[in-house]
Tab-separated table of C-alpha atoms in Angstrom:
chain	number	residue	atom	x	y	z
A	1	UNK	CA	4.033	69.797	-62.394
A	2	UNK	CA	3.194	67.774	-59.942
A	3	UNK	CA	0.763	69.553	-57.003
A	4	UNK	CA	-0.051	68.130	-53.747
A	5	UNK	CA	-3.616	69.703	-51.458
A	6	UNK	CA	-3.620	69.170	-47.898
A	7	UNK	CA	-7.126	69.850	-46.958
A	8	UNK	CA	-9.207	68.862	-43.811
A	9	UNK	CA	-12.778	68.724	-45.992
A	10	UNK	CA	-13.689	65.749	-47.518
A	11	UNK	CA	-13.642	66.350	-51.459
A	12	UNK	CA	-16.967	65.236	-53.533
A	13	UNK	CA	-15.099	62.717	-54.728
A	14	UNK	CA	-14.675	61.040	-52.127
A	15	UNK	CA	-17.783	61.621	-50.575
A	16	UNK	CA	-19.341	59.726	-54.003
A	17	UNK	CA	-16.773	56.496	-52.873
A	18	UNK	CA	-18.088	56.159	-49.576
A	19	UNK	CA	-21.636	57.026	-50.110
A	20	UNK	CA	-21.576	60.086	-48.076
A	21	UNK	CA	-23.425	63.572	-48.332
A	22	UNK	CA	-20.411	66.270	-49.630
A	23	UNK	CA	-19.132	68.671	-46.410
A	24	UNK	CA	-21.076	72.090	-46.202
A	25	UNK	CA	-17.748	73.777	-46.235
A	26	UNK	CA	-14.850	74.585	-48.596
A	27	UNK	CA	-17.114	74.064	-51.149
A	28	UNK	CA	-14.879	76.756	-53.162
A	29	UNK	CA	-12.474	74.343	-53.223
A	30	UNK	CA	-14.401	71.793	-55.497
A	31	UNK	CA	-14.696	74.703	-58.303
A	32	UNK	CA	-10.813	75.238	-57.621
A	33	UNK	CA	-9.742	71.422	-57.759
A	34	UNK	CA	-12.100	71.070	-60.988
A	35	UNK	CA	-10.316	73.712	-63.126
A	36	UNK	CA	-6.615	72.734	-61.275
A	37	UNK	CA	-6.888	69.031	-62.430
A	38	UNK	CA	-7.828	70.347	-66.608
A	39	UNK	CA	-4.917	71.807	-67.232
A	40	UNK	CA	-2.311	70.387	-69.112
A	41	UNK	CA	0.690	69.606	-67.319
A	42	UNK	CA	-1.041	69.689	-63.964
A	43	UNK	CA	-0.879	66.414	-61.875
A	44	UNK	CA	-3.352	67.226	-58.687
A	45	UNK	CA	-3.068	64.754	-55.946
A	46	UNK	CA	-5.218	65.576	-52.571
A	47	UNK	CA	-4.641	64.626	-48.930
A	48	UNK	CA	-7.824	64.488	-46.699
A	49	UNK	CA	-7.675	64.427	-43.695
A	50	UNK	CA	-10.340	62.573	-42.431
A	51	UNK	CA	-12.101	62.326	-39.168
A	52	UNK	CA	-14.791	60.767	-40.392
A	53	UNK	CA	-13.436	56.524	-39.766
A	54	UNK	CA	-13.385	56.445	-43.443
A	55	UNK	CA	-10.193	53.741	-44.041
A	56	UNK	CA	-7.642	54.831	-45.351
A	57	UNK	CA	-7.299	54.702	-49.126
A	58	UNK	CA	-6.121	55.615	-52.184
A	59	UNK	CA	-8.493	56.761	-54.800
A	60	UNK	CA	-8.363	58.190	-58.429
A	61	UNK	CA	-11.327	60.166	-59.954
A	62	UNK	CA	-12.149	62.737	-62.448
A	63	UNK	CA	-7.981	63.503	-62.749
A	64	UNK	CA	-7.303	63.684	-59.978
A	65	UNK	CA	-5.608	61.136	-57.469
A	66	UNK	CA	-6.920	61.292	-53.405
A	67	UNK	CA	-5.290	59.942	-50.296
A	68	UNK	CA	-7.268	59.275	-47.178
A	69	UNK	CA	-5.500	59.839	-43.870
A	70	UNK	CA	-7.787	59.573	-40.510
A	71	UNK	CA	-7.179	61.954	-37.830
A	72	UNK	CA	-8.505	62.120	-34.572
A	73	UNK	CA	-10.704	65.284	-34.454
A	74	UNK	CA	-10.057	66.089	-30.778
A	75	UNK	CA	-6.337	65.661	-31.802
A	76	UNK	CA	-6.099	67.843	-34.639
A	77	UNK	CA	-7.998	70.912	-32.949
A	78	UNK	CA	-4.111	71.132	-31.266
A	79	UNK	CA	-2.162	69.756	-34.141
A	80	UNK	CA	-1.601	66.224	-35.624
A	81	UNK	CA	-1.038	63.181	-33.489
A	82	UNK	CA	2.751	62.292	-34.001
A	83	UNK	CA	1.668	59.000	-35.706
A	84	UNK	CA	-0.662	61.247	-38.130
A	85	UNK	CA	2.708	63.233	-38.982
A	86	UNK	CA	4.644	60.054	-39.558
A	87	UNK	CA	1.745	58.645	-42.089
A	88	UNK	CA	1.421	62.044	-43.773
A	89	UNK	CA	4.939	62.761	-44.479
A	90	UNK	CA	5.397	59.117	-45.649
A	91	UNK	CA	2.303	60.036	-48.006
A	92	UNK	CA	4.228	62.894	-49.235
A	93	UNK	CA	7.906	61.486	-49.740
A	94	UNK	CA	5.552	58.445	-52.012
A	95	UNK	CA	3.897	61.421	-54.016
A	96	UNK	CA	6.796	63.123	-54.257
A	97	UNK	CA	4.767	66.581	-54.908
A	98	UNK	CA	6.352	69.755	-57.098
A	99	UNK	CA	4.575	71.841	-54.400
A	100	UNK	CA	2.486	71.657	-51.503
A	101	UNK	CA	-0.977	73.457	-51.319
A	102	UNK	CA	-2.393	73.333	-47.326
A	103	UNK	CA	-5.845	74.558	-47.249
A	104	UNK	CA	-5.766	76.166	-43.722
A	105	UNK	CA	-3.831	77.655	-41.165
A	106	UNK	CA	-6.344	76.713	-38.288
A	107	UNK	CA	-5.514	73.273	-37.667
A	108	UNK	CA	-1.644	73.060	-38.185
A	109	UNK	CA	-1.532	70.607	-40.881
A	110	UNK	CA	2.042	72.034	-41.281
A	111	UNK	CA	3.211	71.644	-38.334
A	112	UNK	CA	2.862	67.943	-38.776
A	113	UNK	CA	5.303	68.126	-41.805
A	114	UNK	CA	9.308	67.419	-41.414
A	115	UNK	CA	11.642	69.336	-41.994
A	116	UNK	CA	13.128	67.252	-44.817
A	117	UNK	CA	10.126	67.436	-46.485
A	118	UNK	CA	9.497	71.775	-45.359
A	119	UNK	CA	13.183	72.168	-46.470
A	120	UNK	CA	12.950	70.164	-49.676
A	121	UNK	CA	9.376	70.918	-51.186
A	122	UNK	CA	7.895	74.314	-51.473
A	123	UNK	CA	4.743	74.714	-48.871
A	124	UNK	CA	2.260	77.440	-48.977
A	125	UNK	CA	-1.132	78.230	-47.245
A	126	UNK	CA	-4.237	78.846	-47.899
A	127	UNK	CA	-5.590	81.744	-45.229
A	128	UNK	CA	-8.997	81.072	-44.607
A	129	UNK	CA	-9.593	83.076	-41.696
A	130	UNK	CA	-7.721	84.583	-39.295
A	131	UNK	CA	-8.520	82.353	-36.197
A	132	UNK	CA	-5.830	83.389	-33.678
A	133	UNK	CA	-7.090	86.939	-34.199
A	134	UNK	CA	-11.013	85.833	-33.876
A	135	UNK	CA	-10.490	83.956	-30.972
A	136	UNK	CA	-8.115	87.075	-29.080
A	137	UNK	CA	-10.248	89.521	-29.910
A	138	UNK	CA	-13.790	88.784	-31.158
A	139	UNK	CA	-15.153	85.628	-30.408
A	140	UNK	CA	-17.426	86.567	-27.412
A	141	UNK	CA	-18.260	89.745	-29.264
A	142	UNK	CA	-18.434	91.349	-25.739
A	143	UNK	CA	-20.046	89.379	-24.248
A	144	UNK	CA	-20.037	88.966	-20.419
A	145	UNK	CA	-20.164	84.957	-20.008
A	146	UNK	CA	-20.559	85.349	-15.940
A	147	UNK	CA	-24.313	87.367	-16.504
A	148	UNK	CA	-25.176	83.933	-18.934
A	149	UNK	CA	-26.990	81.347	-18.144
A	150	UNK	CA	-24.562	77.883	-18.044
A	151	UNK	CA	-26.649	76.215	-21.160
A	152	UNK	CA	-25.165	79.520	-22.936
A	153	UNK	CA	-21.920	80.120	-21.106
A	154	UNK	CA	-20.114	76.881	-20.757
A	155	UNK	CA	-20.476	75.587	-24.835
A	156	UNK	CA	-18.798	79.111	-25.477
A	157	UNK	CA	-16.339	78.673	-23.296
A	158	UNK	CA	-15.674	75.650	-24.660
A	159	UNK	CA	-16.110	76.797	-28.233
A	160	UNK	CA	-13.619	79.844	-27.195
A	161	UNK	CA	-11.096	77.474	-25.621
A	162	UNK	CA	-10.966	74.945	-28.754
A	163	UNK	CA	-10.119	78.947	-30.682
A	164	UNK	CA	-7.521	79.825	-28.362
A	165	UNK	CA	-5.549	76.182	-29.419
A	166	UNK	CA	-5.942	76.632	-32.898
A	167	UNK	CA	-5.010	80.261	-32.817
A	168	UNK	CA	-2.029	78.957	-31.074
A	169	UNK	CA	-1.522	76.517	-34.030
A	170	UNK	CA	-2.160	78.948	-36.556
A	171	UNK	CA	0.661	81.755	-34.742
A	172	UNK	CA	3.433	78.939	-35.106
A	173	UNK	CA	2.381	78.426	-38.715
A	174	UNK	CA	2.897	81.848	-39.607
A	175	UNK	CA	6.765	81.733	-38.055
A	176	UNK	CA	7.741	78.066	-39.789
A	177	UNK	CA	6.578	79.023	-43.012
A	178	UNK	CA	7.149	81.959	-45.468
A	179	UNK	CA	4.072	81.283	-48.352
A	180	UNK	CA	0.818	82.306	-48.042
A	181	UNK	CA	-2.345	83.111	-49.827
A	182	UNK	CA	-5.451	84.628	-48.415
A	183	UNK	CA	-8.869	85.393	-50.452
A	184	UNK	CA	-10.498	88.630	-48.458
A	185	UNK	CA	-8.436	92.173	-47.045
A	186	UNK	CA	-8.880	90.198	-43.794
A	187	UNK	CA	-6.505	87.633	-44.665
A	188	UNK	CA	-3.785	89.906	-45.672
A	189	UNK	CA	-4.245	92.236	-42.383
């Protein structure tokens, strides 16, 4: 079976190519992809997403085969740029994937996807957070951002804005597609 990850993080392996420190984050999904790609019958192939200017490239390592796309991070806070679509759904028409794994519903990754592809090719998510309910109901945590002082206030506001969008692209993944996972009770409230 052939499996295709759509992921935003930078995977070690990739990190190693470029000479880079490994991302902070989604480190769960390192442990994931390294018991994934040891299984027999398994074939893992991994999209990042990239906002780092890394070129983009095709690379195989430990198993498992990557493909860099660059995105523009101010872009994909609301969604991929329609030339970031085009590239990734040519990506995934060449890898010709069993099923598609997106890790995230918080920057509409599959949103970008066609329909050919959503209609042809099984697509499920990954939950790893609820971010359209975050940003509507807790992200100030009460706070009152007119008693703040403007070094405080306006990077919140900012912050809470930059929520609001991708709560807004997180709302329209939940109506296009049907497949989900989450990992805490949170996810599956």
């Amino acid at each position: 079976m052939k499996v295709l990850w759509i992921t935003q993080n930078l995977m070690s392996d990739v990190c190693k190519q470029f000479n880079l420190k490994a991302p902070a984050s989604g480190t769960w999904l390192e442990t994931y992809k390294n018991q994934l790609s040891t299984e027999a019958g398994i074939e893992l192939h991994v999209i990042c997403l990239a906002t780092d200017l890394l070129p983009e490239k095709h690379i195989v390592a430990n198993n498992v085969e990557y493909h860099i796309i660059t995105i523009n991070k101010k872009q994909a806070i609301k969604g991929l740029s329609p030339q970031t679509a085009k590239l990734l759904s040519e990506t995934i028409v060449v890898i010709n994937p069993d099923i598609i794994h997106i890790h995230g519903t918080e920057f509409g990754i599959g949103l970008g996807l066609s329909d050919e592809i959503v209609n042809a090719i099984p697509v499920c998510h990954s939950i790893q957070g609820l971010v359209s309910c975050i940003a509507n109901n807790y992200f100030l945590g009460g706070i009152n951002l007119k008693k703040c002082s403007p070094l405080v206030s306006l990077p919140l506001k900012i912050q809470h804005k930059q929520y609001l969008e991708r709560g807004k692209c997180e709302e329209k993944i939940f109506k296009r597609f049907k497949y989900f996972f989450g990992r805490t009770d949170w996810d599956y409230s």
